[in-house]
């Protein structure tokens, strides 16, 4: 077994033995089946990979993996006193949003690319990996940030105009609602 595989196996084994919901669930599975929790973990990973590659609902599963765990980690980051984890998860969400917009406009490609949902899930897991130089950090630094800096003035103007337009629309709705309520009160 190579050192990299042994390292990942050790990390998975530690994850499956940690105290909490995950460790308790895998302990119960291990006790009930007599199968080591590491092998149950491998089976679960194999099931998810097979489901993403061939199964019905692969889009839902891929999107849940790309959304639920990062949402949980984002809440934890907000509740911690550290800035680094906030930056990591904000960077992930910027990349996730950019990818989602690209995916929407290239929707037909999702049906043409074999194993698209498996590839998307692997991409999202790469983007959410802990530590520096994860996928989100690399994509943000190399692609998103340079374009943002290049067009920051135009984007700020666009966002400002949109805020003014929405604010004006909301104020108009508010005024019209007051007028309609006053007319209704007068009529009754």
mmCIF file of C-alpha atoms in Angstrom:
data_model
loop_
_atom_site.group_PDB
_atom_site.id
_atom_site.type_symbol
_atom_site.label_atom_id
_atom_site.label_comp_id
_atom_site.label_asym_id
_atom_site.label_seq_id
_atom_site.Cartn_x
_atom_site.Cartn_y
_atom_site.Cartn_z
ATOM 1 C CA UNK A 1 0.000 0.000 0.000
ATOM 2 C CA UNK A 2 1.422 3.407 -0.914
ATOM 3 C CA UNK A 3 1.983 6.074 1.696
ATOM 4 C CA UNK A 4 -0.758 8.312 0.248
ATOM 5 C CA UNK A 5 -3.363 5.533 0.356
ATOM 6 C CA UNK A 6 -2.301 4.597 3.890
ATOM 7 C CA UNK A 7 -2.609 8.240 4.919
ATOM 8 C CA UNK A 8 -6.166 8.510 3.523
ATOM 9 C CA UNK A 9 -7.105 5.181 5.102
ATOM 10 C CA UNK A 10 -5.800 6.392 8.453
ATOM 11 C CA UNK A 11 -7.746 9.664 8.154
ATOM 12 C CA UNK A 12 -10.941 7.793 7.253
ATOM 13 C CA UNK A 13 -10.423 5.388 10.159
ATOM 14 C CA UNK A 14 -9.921 8.295 12.597
ATOM 15 C CA UNK A 15 -13.029 10.017 11.195
ATOM 16 C CA UNK A 16 -15.108 6.873 11.673
ATOM 17 C CA UNK A 17 -13.869 6.459 15.266
ATOM 18 C CA UNK A 18 -14.407 10.040 16.435
ATOM 19 C CA UNK A 19 -16.874 10.743 19.194
ATOM 20 C CA UNK A 20 -20.234 12.049 18.062
ATOM 21 C CA UNK A 21 -22.948 11.109 15.632
ATOM 22 C CA UNK A 22 -20.666 9.660 12.964
ATOM 23 C CA UNK A 23 -18.596 7.538 15.349
ATOM 24 C CA UNK A 24 -21.653 6.357 17.285
ATOM 25 C CA UNK A 25 -23.509 5.414 14.098
ATOM 26 C CA UNK A 26 -20.581 3.446 12.716
ATOM 27 C CA UNK A 27 -20.000 1.792 16.095
ATOM 28 C CA UNK A 28 -23.618 0.616 16.125
ATOM 29 C CA UNK A 29 -23.276 -0.654 12.544
ATOM 30 C CA UNK A 30 -20.029 -2.426 13.438
ATOM 31 C CA UNK A 31 -21.568 -4.018 16.537
ATOM 32 C CA UNK A 32 -24.710 -5.168 14.681
ATOM 33 C CA UNK A 33 -23.000 -6.503 11.560
ATOM 34 C CA UNK A 34 -19.656 -7.698 12.888
ATOM 35 C CA UNK A 35 -17.962 -5.860 9.997
ATOM 36 C CA UNK A 36 -15.193 -3.365 10.774
ATOM 37 C CA UNK A 37 -16.376 0.211 10.435
ATOM 38 C CA UNK A 38 -13.586 0.965 7.969
ATOM 39 C CA UNK A 39 -15.059 -1.581 5.561
ATOM 40 C CA UNK A 40 -18.550 -0.190 6.157
ATOM 41 C CA UNK A 41 -17.118 3.233 5.303
ATOM 42 C CA UNK A 42 -15.602 1.856 2.103
ATOM 43 C CA UNK A 43 -18.940 0.276 1.200
ATOM 44 C CA UNK A 44 -20.741 3.571 1.811
ATOM 45 C CA UNK A 45 -18.236 5.461 -0.335
ATOM 46 C CA UNK A 46 -18.624 2.818 -3.064
ATOM 47 C CA UNK A 47 -22.410 3.100 -2.877
ATOM 48 C CA UNK A 48 -22.296 6.898 -3.175
ATOM 49 C CA UNK A 49 -19.865 6.749 -6.104
ATOM 50 C CA UNK A 50 -22.015 4.136 -7.876
ATOM 51 C CA UNK A 51 -25.166 6.148 -7.207
ATOM 52 C CA UNK A 52 -23.540 9.324 -8.549
ATOM 53 C CA UNK A 53 -22.356 7.483 -11.645
ATOM 54 C CA UNK A 54 -25.493 5.512 -12.506
ATOM 55 C CA UNK A 55 -28.315 6.141 -10.068
ATOM 56 C CA UNK A 56 -31.589 7.954 -10.175
ATOM 57 C CA UNK A 57 -31.390 11.212 -8.242
ATOM 58 C CA UNK A 58 -27.659 11.650 -8.761
ATOM 59 C CA UNK A 59 -28.181 15.385 -9.290
ATOM 60 C CA UNK A 60 -29.911 15.693 -5.918
ATOM 61 C CA UNK A 61 -27.203 13.694 -4.154
ATOM 62 C CA UNK A 62 -24.382 15.695 -5.763
ATOM 63 C CA UNK A 63 -26.052 18.986 -4.870
ATOM 64 C CA UNK A 64 -26.691 17.834 -1.288
ATOM 65 C CA UNK A 65 -23.033 16.875 -0.883
ATOM 66 C CA UNK A 66 -21.969 20.221 -2.354
ATOM 67 C CA UNK A 67 -24.391 22.158 -0.136
ATOM 68 C CA UNK A 68 -25.212 20.475 3.183
ATOM 69 C CA UNK A 69 -21.736 19.800 4.572
ATOM 70 C CA UNK A 70 -20.397 23.237 3.550
ATOM 71 C CA UNK A 71 -23.493 24.893 5.046
ATOM 72 C CA UNK A 72 -22.871 23.088 8.333
ATOM 73 C CA UNK A 73 -19.182 24.047 8.288
ATOM 74 C CA UNK A 74 -20.109 27.647 7.471
ATOM 75 C CA UNK A 75 -22.350 27.839 10.529
ATOM 76 C CA UNK A 76 -19.541 26.409 12.652
ATOM 77 C CA UNK A 77 -17.158 28.971 11.167
ATOM 78 C CA UNK A 78 -19.530 31.820 11.975
ATOM 79 C CA UNK A 79 -19.801 30.606 15.558
ATOM 80 C CA UNK A 80 -16.039 30.258 16.019
ATOM 81 C CA UNK A 81 -13.801 33.169 16.854
ATOM 82 C CA UNK A 82 -11.384 32.497 13.995
ATOM 83 C CA UNK A 83 -11.222 34.472 10.754
ATOM 84 C CA UNK A 84 -9.442 31.772 8.704
ATOM 85 C CA UNK A 85 -12.398 29.385 8.621
ATOM 86 C CA UNK A 86 -14.754 32.249 7.685
ATOM 87 C CA UNK A 87 -12.508 33.099 4.733
ATOM 88 C CA UNK A 88 -12.270 29.458 3.670
ATOM 89 C CA UNK A 89 -16.046 28.975 3.555
ATOM 90 C CA UNK A 90 -16.767 32.375 1.975
ATOM 91 C CA UNK A 91 -14.296 31.441 -0.740
ATOM 92 C CA UNK A 92 -16.056 28.083 -1.188
ATOM 93 C CA UNK A 93 -19.467 29.776 -1.561
ATOM 94 C CA UNK A 94 -18.134 32.251 -4.143
ATOM 95 C CA UNK A 95 -16.771 29.342 -6.193
ATOM 96 C CA UNK A 96 -19.964 27.305 -5.640
ATOM 97 C CA UNK A 97 -22.132 30.217 -6.832
ATOM 98 C CA UNK A 98 -19.924 30.829 -9.875
ATOM 99 C CA UNK A 99 -19.983 27.149 -10.765
ATOM 100 C CA UNK A 100 -23.771 27.019 -10.312
ATOM 101 C CA UNK A 101 -24.268 29.948 -12.707
ATOM 102 C CA UNK A 102 -21.967 28.346 -15.281
ATOM 103 C CA UNK A 103 -23.746 25.030 -14.839
ATOM 104 C CA UNK A 104 -27.143 26.672 -15.386
ATOM 105 C CA UNK A 105 -26.104 28.248 -18.680
ATOM 106 C CA UNK A 106 -24.454 25.060 -19.895
ATOM 107 C CA UNK A 107 -27.253 22.754 -18.748
ATOM 108 C CA UNK A 108 -27.210 20.623 -21.891
ATOM 109 C CA UNK A 109 -23.633 19.618 -21.157
ATOM 110 C CA UNK A 110 -24.722 17.841 -17.993
ATOM 111 C CA UNK A 111 -26.463 15.255 -20.150
ATOM 112 C CA UNK A 112 -23.625 14.929 -22.646
ATOM 113 C CA UNK A 113 -20.748 14.431 -20.206
ATOM 114 C CA UNK A 114 -20.570 10.861 -18.911
ATOM 115 C CA UNK A 115 -20.613 10.606 -15.110
ATOM 116 C CA UNK A 116 -21.214 14.361 -14.837
ATOM 117 C CA UNK A 117 -22.680 14.226 -11.322
ATOM 118 C CA UNK A 118 -19.829 12.079 -10.042
ATOM 119 C CA UNK A 119 -17.325 14.515 -11.550
ATOM 120 C CA UNK A 120 -19.201 17.491 -10.096
ATOM 121 C CA UNK A 121 -19.246 15.873 -6.670
ATOM 122 C CA UNK A 122 -15.505 15.148 -6.832
ATOM 123 C CA UNK A 123 -14.939 18.781 -7.869
ATOM 124 C CA UNK A 124 -17.033 20.071 -4.952
ATOM 125 C CA UNK A 125 -15.231 17.810 -2.473
ATOM 126 C CA UNK A 126 -11.912 19.126 -3.827
ATOM 127 C CA UNK A 127 -13.195 22.681 -3.352
ATOM 128 C CA UNK A 128 -14.245 22.068 0.256
ATOM 129 C CA UNK A 129 -11.139 20.171 1.394
ATOM 130 C CA UNK A 130 -9.613 21.582 4.572
ATOM 131 C CA UNK A 131 -6.337 23.415 4.535
ATOM 132 C CA UNK A 132 -4.753 25.856 2.195
ATOM 133 C CA UNK A 133 -4.571 25.284 -1.532
ATOM 134 C CA UNK A 134 -7.906 23.528 -1.733
ATOM 135 C CA UNK A 135 -9.878 23.763 -4.964
ATOM 136 C CA UNK A 136 -11.923 26.790 -3.948
ATOM 137 C CA UNK A 137 -8.835 28.769 -3.001
ATOM 138 C CA UNK A 138 -7.052 27.889 -6.254
ATOM 139 C CA UNK A 139 -10.053 28.669 -8.481
ATOM 140 C CA UNK A 140 -10.752 31.919 -6.644
ATOM 141 C CA UNK A 141 -7.125 33.096 -6.826
ATOM 142 C CA UNK A 142 -6.531 32.111 -10.458
ATOM 143 C CA UNK A 143 -9.876 32.819 -12.140
ATOM 144 C CA UNK A 144 -12.472 34.693 -10.100
ATOM 145 C CA UNK A 145 -10.388 37.290 -8.239
ATOM 146 C CA UNK A 146 -8.464 38.574 -11.294
ATOM 147 C CA UNK A 147 -11.705 39.093 -13.230
ATOM 148 C CA UNK A 148 -13.353 40.714 -10.243
ATOM 149 C CA UNK A 149 -10.469 43.172 -9.796
ATOM 150 C CA UNK A 150 -10.474 43.916 -13.525
ATOM 151 C CA UNK A 151 -14.212 44.725 -13.566
ATOM 152 C CA UNK A 152 -14.732 45.906 -9.971
ATOM 153 C CA UNK A 153 -15.816 49.445 -10.923
ATOM 154 C CA UNK A 154 -18.403 48.195 -13.393
ATOM 155 C CA UNK A 155 -19.672 45.558 -10.965
ATOM 156 C CA UNK A 156 -19.976 48.105 -8.135
ATOM 157 C CA UNK A 157 -21.998 50.414 -10.405
ATOM 158 C CA UNK A 158 -24.210 47.548 -11.545
ATOM 159 C CA UNK A 159 -24.875 46.416 -7.967
ATOM 160 C CA UNK A 160 -25.513 50.005 -6.846
ATOM 161 C CA UNK A 161 -27.975 50.567 -9.702
ATOM 162 C CA UNK A 162 -29.739 47.289 -8.883
ATOM 163 C CA UNK A 163 -29.980 48.255 -5.196
ATOM 164 C CA UNK A 164 -31.440 51.653 -6.105
ATOM 165 C CA UNK A 165 -33.921 50.084 -8.501
ATOM 166 C CA UNK A 166 -35.045 47.473 -5.969
ATOM 167 C CA UNK A 167 -35.181 50.105 -3.204
ATOM 168 C CA UNK A 168 -37.332 52.346 -5.413
ATOM 169 C CA UNK A 169 -39.597 49.443 -6.298
ATOM 170 C CA UNK A 170 -40.016 48.482 -2.640
ATOM 171 C CA UNK A 171 -40.755 52.096 -1.697
ATOM 172 C CA UNK A 172 -43.374 52.304 -4.475
ATOM 173 C CA UNK A 173 -44.988 49.080 -3.237
ATOM 174 C CA UNK A 174 -44.971 50.418 0.304
ATOM 175 C CA UNK A 175 -46.587 53.717 -0.752
ATOM 176 C CA UNK A 176 -49.186 51.961 -2.905
ATOM 177 C CA UNK A 177 -50.014 49.582 -0.051
ATOM 178 C CA UNK A 178 -50.571 52.523 2.288
ATOM 179 C CA UNK A 179 -52.797 54.233 -0.307
ATOM 180 C CA UNK A 180 -54.845 51.063 -0.870
ATOM 181 C CA UNK A 181 -55.213 50.538 2.883
ATOM 182 C CA UNK A 182 -56.316 54.159 3.367
ATOM 183 C CA UNK A 183 -58.863 53.848 0.520
ATOM 184 C CA UNK A 184 -60.179 50.601 1.995
ATOM 185 C CA UNK A 185 -60.544 52.206 5.438
ATOM 186 C CA UNK A 186 -62.401 55.212 3.918
ATOM 187 C CA UNK A 187 -64.736 52.935 1.966
ATOM 188 C CA UNK A 188 -65.647 50.886 5.027
#
